[in-house]
XYZ file of C-alpha atoms in Angstrom:
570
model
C -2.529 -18.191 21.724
C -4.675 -17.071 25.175
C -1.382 -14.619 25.633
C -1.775 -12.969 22.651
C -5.705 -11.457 23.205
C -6.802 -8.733 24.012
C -3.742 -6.527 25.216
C -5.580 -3.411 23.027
C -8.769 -3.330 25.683
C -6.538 -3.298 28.939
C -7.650 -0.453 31.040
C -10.584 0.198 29.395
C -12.489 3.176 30.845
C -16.411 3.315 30.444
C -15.685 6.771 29.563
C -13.905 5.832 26.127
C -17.467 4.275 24.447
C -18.540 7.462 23.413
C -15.170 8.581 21.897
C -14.778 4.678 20.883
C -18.018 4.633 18.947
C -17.818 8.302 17.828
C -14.003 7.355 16.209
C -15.522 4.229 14.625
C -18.177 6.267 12.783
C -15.129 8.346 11.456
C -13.014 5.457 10.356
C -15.892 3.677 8.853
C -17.027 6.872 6.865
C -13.431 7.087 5.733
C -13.140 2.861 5.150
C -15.853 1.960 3.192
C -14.980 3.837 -0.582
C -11.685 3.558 0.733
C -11.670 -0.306 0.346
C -13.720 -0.021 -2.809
C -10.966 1.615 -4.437
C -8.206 -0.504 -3.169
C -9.826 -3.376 -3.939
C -10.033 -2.001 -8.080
C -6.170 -1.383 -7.414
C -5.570 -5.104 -6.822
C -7.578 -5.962 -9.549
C -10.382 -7.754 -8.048
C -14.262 -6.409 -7.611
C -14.307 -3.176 -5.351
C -16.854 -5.066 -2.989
C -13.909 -7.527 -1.922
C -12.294 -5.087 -0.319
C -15.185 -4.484 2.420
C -15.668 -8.436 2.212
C -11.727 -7.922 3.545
C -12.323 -5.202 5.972
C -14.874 -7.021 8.532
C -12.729 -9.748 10.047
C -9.926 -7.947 9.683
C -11.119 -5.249 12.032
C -12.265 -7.651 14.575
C -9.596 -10.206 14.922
C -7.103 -7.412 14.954
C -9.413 -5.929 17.888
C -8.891 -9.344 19.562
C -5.161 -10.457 18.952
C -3.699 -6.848 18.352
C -1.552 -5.039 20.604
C -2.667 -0.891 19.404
C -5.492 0.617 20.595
C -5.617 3.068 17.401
C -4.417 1.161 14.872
C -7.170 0.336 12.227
C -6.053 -3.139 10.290
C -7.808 -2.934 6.512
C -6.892 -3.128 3.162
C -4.303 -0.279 2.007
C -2.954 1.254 -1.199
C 0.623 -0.034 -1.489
C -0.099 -4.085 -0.443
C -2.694 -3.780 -2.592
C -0.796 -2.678 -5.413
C 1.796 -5.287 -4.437
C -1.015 -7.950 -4.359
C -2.051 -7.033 -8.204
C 1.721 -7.697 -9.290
C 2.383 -10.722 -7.335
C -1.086 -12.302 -8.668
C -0.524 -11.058 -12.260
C 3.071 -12.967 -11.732
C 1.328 -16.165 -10.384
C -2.445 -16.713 -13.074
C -0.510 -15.882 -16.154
C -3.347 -16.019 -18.706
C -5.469 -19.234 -16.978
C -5.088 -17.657 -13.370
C -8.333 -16.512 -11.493
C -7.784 -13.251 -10.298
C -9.788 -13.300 -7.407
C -9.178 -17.057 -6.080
C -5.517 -16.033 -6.440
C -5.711 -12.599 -4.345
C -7.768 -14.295 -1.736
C -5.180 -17.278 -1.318
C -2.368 -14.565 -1.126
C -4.182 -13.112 1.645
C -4.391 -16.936 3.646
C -0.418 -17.137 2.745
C 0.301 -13.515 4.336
C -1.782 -14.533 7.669
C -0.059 -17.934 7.733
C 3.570 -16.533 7.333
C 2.633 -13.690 9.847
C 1.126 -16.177 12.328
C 4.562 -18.401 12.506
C 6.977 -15.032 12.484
C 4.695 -14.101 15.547
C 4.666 -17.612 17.291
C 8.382 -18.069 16.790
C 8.803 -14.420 18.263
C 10.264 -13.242 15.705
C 8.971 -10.081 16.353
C 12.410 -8.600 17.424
C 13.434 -7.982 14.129
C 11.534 -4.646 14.482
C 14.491 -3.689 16.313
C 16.166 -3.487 13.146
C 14.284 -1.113 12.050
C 14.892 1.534 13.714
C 13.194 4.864 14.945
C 14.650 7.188 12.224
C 14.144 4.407 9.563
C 10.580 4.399 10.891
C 10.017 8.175 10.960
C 11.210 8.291 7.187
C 9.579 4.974 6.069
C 6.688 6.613 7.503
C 7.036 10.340 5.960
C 7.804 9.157 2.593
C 4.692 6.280 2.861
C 2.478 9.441 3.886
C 3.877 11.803 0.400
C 3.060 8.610 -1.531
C -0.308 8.150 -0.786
C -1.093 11.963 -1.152
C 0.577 12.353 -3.966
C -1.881 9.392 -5.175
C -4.811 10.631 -4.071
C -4.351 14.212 -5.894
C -6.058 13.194 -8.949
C -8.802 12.495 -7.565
C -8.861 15.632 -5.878
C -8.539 17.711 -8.944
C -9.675 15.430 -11.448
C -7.217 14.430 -13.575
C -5.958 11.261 -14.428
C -2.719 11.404 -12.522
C 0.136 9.087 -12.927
C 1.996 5.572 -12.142
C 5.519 4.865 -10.928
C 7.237 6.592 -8.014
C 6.467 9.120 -5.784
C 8.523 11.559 -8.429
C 6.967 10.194 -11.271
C 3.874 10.618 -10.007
C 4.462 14.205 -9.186
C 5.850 14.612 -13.030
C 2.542 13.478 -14.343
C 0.214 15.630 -12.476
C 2.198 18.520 -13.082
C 2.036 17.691 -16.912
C -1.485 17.195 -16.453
C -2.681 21.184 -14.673
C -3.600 22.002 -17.690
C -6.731 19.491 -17.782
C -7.843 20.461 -14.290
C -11.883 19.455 -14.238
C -13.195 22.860 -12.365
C -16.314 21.048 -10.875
C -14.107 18.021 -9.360
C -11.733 20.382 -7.572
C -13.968 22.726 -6.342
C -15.861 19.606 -4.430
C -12.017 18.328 -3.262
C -10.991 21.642 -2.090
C -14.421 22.627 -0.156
C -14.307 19.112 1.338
C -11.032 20.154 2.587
C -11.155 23.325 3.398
C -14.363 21.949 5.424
C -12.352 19.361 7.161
C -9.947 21.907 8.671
C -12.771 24.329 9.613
C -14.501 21.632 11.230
C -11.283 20.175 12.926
C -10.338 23.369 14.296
C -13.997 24.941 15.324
C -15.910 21.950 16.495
C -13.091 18.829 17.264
C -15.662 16.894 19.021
C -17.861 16.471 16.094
C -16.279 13.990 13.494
C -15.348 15.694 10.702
C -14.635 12.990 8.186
C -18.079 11.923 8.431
C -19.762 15.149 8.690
C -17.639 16.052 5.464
C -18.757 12.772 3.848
C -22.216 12.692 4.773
C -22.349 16.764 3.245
C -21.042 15.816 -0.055
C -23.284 13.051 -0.698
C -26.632 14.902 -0.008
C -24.825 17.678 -2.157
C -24.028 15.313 -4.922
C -28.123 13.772 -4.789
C -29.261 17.061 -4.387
C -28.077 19.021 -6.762
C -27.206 15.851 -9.465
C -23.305 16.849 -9.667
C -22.432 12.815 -10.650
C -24.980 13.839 -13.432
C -22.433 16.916 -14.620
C -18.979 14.892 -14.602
C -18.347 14.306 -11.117
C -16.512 11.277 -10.342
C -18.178 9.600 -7.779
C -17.538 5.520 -6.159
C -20.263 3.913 -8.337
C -22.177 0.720 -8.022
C -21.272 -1.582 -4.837
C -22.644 -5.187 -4.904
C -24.845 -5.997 -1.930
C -25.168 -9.033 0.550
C -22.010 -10.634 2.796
C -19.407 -12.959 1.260
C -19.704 -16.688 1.503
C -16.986 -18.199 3.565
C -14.196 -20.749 2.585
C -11.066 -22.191 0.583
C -10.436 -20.429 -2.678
C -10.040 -22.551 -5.422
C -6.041 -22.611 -6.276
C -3.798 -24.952 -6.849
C -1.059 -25.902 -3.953
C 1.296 -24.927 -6.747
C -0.116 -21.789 -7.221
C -0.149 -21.131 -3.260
C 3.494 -22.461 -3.462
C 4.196 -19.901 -5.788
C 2.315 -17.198 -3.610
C 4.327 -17.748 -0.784
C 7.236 -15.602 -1.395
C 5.124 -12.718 -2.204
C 3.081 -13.468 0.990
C 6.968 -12.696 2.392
C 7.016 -9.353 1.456
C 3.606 -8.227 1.685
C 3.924 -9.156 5.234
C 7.301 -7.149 5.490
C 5.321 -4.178 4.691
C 2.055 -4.861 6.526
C 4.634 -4.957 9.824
C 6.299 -2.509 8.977
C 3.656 0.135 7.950
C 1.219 -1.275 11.071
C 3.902 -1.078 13.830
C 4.742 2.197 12.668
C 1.548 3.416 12.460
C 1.012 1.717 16.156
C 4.061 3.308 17.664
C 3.582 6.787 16.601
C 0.318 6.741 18.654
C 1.253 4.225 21.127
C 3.847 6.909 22.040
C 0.897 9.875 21.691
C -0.894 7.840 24.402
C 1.689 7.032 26.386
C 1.041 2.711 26.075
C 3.513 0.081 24.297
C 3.092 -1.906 21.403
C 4.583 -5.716 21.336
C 5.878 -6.654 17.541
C 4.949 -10.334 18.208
C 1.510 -9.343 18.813
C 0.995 -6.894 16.342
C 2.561 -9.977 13.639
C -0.132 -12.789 15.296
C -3.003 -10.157 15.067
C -1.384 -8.814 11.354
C -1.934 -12.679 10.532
C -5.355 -13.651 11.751
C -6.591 -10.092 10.484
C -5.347 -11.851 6.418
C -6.924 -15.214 7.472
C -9.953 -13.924 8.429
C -9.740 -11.706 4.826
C -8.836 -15.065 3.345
C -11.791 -17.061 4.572
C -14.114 -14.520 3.260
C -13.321 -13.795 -0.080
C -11.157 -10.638 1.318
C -7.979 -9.653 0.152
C -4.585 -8.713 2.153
C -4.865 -6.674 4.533
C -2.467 -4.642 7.218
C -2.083 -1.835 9.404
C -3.591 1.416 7.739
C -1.500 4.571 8.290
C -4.104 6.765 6.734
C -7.078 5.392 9.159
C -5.597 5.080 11.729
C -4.384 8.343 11.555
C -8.978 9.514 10.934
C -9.665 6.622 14.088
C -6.959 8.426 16.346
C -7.969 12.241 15.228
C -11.508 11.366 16.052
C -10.349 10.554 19.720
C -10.035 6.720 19.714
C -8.739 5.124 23.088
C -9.618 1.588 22.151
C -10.595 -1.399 19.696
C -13.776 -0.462 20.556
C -13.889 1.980 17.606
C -12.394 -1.435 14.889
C -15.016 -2.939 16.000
C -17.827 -0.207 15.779
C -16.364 0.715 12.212
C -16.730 -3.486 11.429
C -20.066 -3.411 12.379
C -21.315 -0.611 10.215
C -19.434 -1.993 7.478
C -21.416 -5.412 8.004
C -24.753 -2.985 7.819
C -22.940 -1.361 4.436
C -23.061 -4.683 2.877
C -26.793 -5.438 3.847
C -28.425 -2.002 3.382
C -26.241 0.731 2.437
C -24.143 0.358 -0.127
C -26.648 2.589 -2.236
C -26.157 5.621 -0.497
C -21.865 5.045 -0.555
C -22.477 4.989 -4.768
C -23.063 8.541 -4.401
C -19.657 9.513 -2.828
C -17.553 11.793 -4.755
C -13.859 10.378 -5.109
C -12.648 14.038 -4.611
C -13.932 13.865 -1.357
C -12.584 10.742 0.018
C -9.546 11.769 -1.666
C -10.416 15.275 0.857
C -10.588 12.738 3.402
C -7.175 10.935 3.247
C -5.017 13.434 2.548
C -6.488 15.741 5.320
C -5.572 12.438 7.537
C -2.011 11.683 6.599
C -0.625 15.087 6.209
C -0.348 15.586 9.757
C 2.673 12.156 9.205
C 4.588 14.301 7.360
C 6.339 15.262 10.615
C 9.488 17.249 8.955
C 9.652 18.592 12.377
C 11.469 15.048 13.617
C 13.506 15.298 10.728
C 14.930 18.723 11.606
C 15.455 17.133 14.918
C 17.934 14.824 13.849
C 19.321 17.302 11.616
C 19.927 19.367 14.176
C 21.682 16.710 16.850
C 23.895 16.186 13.239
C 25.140 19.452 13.117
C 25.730 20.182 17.150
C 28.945 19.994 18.552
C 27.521 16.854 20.369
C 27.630 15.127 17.307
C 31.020 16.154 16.307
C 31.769 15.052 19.469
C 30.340 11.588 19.353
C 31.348 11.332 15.058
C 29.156 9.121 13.508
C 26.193 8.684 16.138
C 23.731 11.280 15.240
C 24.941 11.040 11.742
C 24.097 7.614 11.224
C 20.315 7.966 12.459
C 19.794 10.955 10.161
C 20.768 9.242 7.231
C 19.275 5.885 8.079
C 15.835 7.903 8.330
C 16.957 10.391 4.856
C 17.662 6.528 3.005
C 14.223 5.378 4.034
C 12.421 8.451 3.076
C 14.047 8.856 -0.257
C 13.910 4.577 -1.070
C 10.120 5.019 -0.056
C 10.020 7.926 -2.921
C 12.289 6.770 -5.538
C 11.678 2.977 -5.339
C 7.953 2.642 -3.554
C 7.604 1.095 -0.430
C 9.430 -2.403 -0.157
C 12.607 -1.061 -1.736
C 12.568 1.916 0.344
C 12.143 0.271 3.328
C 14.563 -2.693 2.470
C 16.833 0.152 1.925
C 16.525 2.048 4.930
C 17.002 -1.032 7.361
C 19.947 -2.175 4.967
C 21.668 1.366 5.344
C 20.449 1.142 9.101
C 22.717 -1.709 9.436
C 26.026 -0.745 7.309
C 25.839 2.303 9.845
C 25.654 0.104 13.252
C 28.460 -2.185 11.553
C 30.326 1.141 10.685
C 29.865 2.259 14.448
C 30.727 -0.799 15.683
C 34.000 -0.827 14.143
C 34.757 2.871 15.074
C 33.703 3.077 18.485
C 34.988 6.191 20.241
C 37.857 6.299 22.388
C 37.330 8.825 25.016
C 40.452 10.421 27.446
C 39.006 10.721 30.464
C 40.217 13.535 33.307
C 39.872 12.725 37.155
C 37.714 15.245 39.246
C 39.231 15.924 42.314
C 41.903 14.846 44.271
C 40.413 12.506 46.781
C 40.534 8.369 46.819
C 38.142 6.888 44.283
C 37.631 10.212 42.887
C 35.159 10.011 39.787
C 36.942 10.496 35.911
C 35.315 12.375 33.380
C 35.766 12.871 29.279
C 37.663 15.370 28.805
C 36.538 15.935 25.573
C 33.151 17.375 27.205
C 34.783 18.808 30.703
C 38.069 20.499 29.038
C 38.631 22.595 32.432
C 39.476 19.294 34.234
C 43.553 18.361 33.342
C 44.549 14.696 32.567
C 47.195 13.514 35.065
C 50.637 14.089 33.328
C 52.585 11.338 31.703
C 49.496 9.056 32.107
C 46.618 8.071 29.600
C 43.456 7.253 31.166
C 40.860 6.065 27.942
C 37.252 4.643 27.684
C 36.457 2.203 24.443
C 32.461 3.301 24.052
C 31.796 -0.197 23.125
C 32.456 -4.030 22.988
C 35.732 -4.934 22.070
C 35.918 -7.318 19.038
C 37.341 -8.722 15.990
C 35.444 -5.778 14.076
C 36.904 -2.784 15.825
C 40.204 -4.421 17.745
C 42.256 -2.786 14.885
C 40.839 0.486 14.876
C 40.833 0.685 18.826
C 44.791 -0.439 18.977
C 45.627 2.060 16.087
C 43.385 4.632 17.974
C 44.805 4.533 21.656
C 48.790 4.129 19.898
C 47.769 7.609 18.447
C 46.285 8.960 21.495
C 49.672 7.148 23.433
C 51.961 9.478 21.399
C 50.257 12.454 21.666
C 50.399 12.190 25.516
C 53.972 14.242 27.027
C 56.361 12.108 28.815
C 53.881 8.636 28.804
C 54.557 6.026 31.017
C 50.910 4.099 31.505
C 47.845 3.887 29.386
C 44.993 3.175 31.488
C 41.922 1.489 29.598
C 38.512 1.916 31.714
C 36.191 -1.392 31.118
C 33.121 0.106 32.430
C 31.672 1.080 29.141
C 33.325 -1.810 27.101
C 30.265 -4.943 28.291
C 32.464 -7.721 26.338
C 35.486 -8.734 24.880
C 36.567 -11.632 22.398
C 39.188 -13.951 21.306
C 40.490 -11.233 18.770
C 40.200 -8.320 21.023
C 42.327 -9.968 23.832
C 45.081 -10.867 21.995
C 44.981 -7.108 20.531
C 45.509 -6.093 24.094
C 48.628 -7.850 24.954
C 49.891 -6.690 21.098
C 48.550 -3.075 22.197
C 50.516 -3.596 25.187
C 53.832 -5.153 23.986
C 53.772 -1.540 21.362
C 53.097 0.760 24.458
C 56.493 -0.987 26.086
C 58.696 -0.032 23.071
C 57.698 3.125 23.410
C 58.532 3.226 27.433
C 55.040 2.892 28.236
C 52.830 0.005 29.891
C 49.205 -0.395 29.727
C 46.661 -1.439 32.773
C 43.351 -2.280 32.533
C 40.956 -0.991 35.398
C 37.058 -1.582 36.397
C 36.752 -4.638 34.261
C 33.086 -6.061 33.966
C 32.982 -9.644 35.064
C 32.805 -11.258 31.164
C 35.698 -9.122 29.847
C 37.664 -10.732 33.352
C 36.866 -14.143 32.644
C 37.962 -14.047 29.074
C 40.840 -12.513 29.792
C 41.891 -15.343 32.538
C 41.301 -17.957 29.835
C 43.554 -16.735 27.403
C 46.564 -17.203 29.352
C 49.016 -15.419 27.073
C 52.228 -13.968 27.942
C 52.283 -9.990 28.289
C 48.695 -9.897 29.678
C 48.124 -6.258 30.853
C 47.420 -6.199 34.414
C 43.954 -5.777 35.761
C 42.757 -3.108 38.615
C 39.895 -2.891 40.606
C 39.861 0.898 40.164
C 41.256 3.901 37.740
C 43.004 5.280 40.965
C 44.550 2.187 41.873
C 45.830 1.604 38.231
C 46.978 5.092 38.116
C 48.882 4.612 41.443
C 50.399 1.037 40.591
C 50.164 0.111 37.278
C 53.495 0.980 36.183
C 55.930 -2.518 36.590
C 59.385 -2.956 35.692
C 59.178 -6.807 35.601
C 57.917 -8.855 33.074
C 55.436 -10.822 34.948
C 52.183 -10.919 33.035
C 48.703 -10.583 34.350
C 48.281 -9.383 37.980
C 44.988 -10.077 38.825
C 44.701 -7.024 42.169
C 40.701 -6.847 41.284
């Protein structure tokens, strides 16, 4: 476990404790109602969810790999928690002994995925599924806290039906409730953009509730968080049944799916900002501990908050320093201050979060890959850019249509149907030599169309392994290439973008070749990497095409008249 702590306080700089500290006033400003409400989401008291938020701040601080990201509990797991519990007590279940042993399954099944390193299955999901598993996770939660900011009672499903209800509901708009939300607002911009060094979410916060004392607005209508039980948790087991924790297990599954998913993206996109690296197996171990912690304290799950981290990293964050700031003032919450946090207006918190996520919604990215789609690059290179701008579109729209699991179950699923497609597609480039002197470099000619191909000969690059998946295509591809080639007498296959070869893929080559020889052609080989040699030795099957050490050299000699098989000249 030693190699797993503290990676998110290397290079710590004295000069980060003020920004640390400053950052961790924000995110606790921001955490405290926040948790109150998420815990009334899962269905438990609102004070479990700060009982949740102390050791999960501080053992992510200790086994984490971010220096931004703020580990607490969030909107959609909690949500997900309420159905998987409601699933589980039926009508003898205890609510809140169930939600706290879901939280000790999550951290146990995110411990062992971290321990068995089984942290590179994050490289399934890739960047653009991230980006729009991120987007649409940001439109979700600001769609859902839009109620709150104008004071209606807003909606349930998806993102869309979410967006359906409110606009059914403008009509019942409560005038005092979105004045608050849209000053607190407008304030956080003003604030953001004339004095960044203050921090805004707290100045905001801290406004509003002397406004609400002083001038009794929760005594005209406005919503504000409402009573908080005092004192810390007691620490232990909650009392289930190992059937019942049997039973929570699976849901523990895919609670933790999302936790990693919406923590490491969260961690990435400022990881990236900051210009460090995140490790997936430490962000699962530190994703684990942060839910057994939760667990042993009455807490609920827990994961990586887009929304705070996105208030910890605007306030200037450069280390854990600021978790752990933001868990100690939530330890003085319990004890002494939970009084003052009754007094909070849920329009602005609401103010608060979406003033924090919006700046997610990065369409920007999204054009980006748009825009490599529609370039002649991309038509170039067929389904490359394609495939990354509809893995991110499936995630985004998943995330909206079906909520967060589905969507992001769907983006890495449509992730991978598009690597297998590319897989068994690769393209086949013709390739042009520069020059006329020995050992001349050879170029696509696809990109450099002022450099001719040398007549009656077709020199060809397979962008890719060769193997049972594609061997079809790539035979079907290069006889179509073959015939469109003037006078052929030798197809030349370069091996230096082709890193492996199988069973399937060999045998292709000596069928590939025996076609090319009905035709009055041959095929050579040339610049072979060392695996694609050896398993071509081992086959030892007549009509092997012959093997050189160069393109030049193939070009030159690769032609034969005799039957021999494999010539092994590199």
């Amino acid at each position: 476990m030693a190699r797993f702590v503290g990676p998110s306080f290397s290079g710590f700089q004295r000069s980060w404790l003020r920004p640390d500290v400053v950052a961790g006033l924000a995110v606790w400003a921001v955490l405290v109602p926040e948790a109150l409400a998420y815990a009334t989401i899962a269905g438990v008291p609102p004070v479990v969810g700060l009982y949740a938020a102390v050791p999960a701040l501080a053992l992510y601080a200790l086994a984490g790999s971010s220096r931004q990201l703020v580990v607490a509990p969030m909107s959609a797991t909690a949500a997900l928690s309420a159905g998987i519990v409601a699933s589980v007590a039926g009508s003898d279940g205890d609510p809140v002994a169930l939600t706290t042993a879901l939280a000790l399954a999550t951290g146990i099944v995110a411990i062992l995925a971290g321990l068995l390193r089984l942290g590179f299955l994050a490289a399934f999901i890739s960047e653009p599924v991230l980006k729009g598993f991120i987007i649409g996770l940001a439109l979700t939660i600001i769609v859902g806290q839009v109620p709150d900011l104008i004071g209606v009672e807003g909606g349930s499903g998806s993102f869309f039906e979410k967006t359906w209800a409110l606009l059914g509901q403008l009509g019942d708009i409560d005038g005092l409730t979105i004045t608050v939300g849209l000053a607190s607002l407008a304030a956080l911009v003003l604030v953001r953009r004339t004095m960044p060094f203050l921090p805004g979410s707290l100045v905001v916060v801290l406004l509003a509730i002397g406004a609400t004392i002083l001038f009794g607005l929760s005594d005209q209508g406005l919503a504000v968080v409402g009573h908080i039980d005092a004192g810390l948790p007691q620490v232990g087991v909650p009392d289930v049944t190992a059937a019942q924790f049997a039973e929570l297990l699976g849901g523990a599954v895919g609670l933790m799916l999302i936790g990693f998913a919406e923590g490491l993206g969260a961690a990435k996109t400022y990881a990236a900002r900051w210009g460090y690296d995140v490790d997936p197996n430490r962000e699962l171990v530190g994703l684990g501990l942060s839910n057994l912690g939760s667990g042993f304290v009455s807490g609920m799950v827990v994961n990586g908050s887009l929304s705070k981290t996105a208030v910890n990293a605007g306030a200037g964050a450069r280390s854990q320093i600021s978790a752990l700031t933001a868990a100690a003032l939530t330890v003085v919450t319990l004890l002494f201050l939970t009084g003052i946090f009754e007094q909070l207006p849920l329009a602005t918190l609401s103010a608060v979060v979406v003033a924090a996520v919006v700046e997610l919604v990065d369409i920007r990215s999204l054009r980006r890959l748009w825009r490599v789609r529609t370039s002649r690059l991309a038509r170039v290179y067929q389904v490359t850019a394609r495939a990354d701008f509809m893995a991110a579109g499936a995630a985004l729209l998943g995330v909206l249509v079906f909520d967060t699991l589905p969507g992001l179950v769907i983006g890495i699923a449509v992730s991978l149907v598009l690597l297998l497609a590319r897989t068994s597609r690769p393209r086949v480039a013709v390739l042009a030599p520069v020059g006329d002197e020995m050992d001349r470099p050879w170029v696509d000619s696809g990109r450099n169309p002022d450099y001719p191909t040398v007549p009656g000969v077709l020199v060809a690059r397979v962008e890719g392994p060769l193997i049972f998946a594609n061997a079809e295509y790539v035979r079907s591809r290069v006889r179509q290439l073959a015939a469109s080639t003037p006078e052929l007498r030798l197809v030349v296959l370069d091996g230096r973008s082709t890193p492996s070869i199988d069973v399937t893929a060999a045998a292709m080559l000596v069928q590939l070749r025996a076609d090319l020889r009905r035709d009055g052609g041959d095929l050579a080989l040339a610049e072979g990497i060392g695996q694609v040699r050896d398993v071509l030795a081992r086959i030892e099957a007549e009509g092997e095409p012959e093997l050189f050490s160069s393109l030049d050299d193939a070009v030159r000699n690769g032609r034969h008249d005799d039957e021999d098989g494999f010539t092994k000249n590199g």
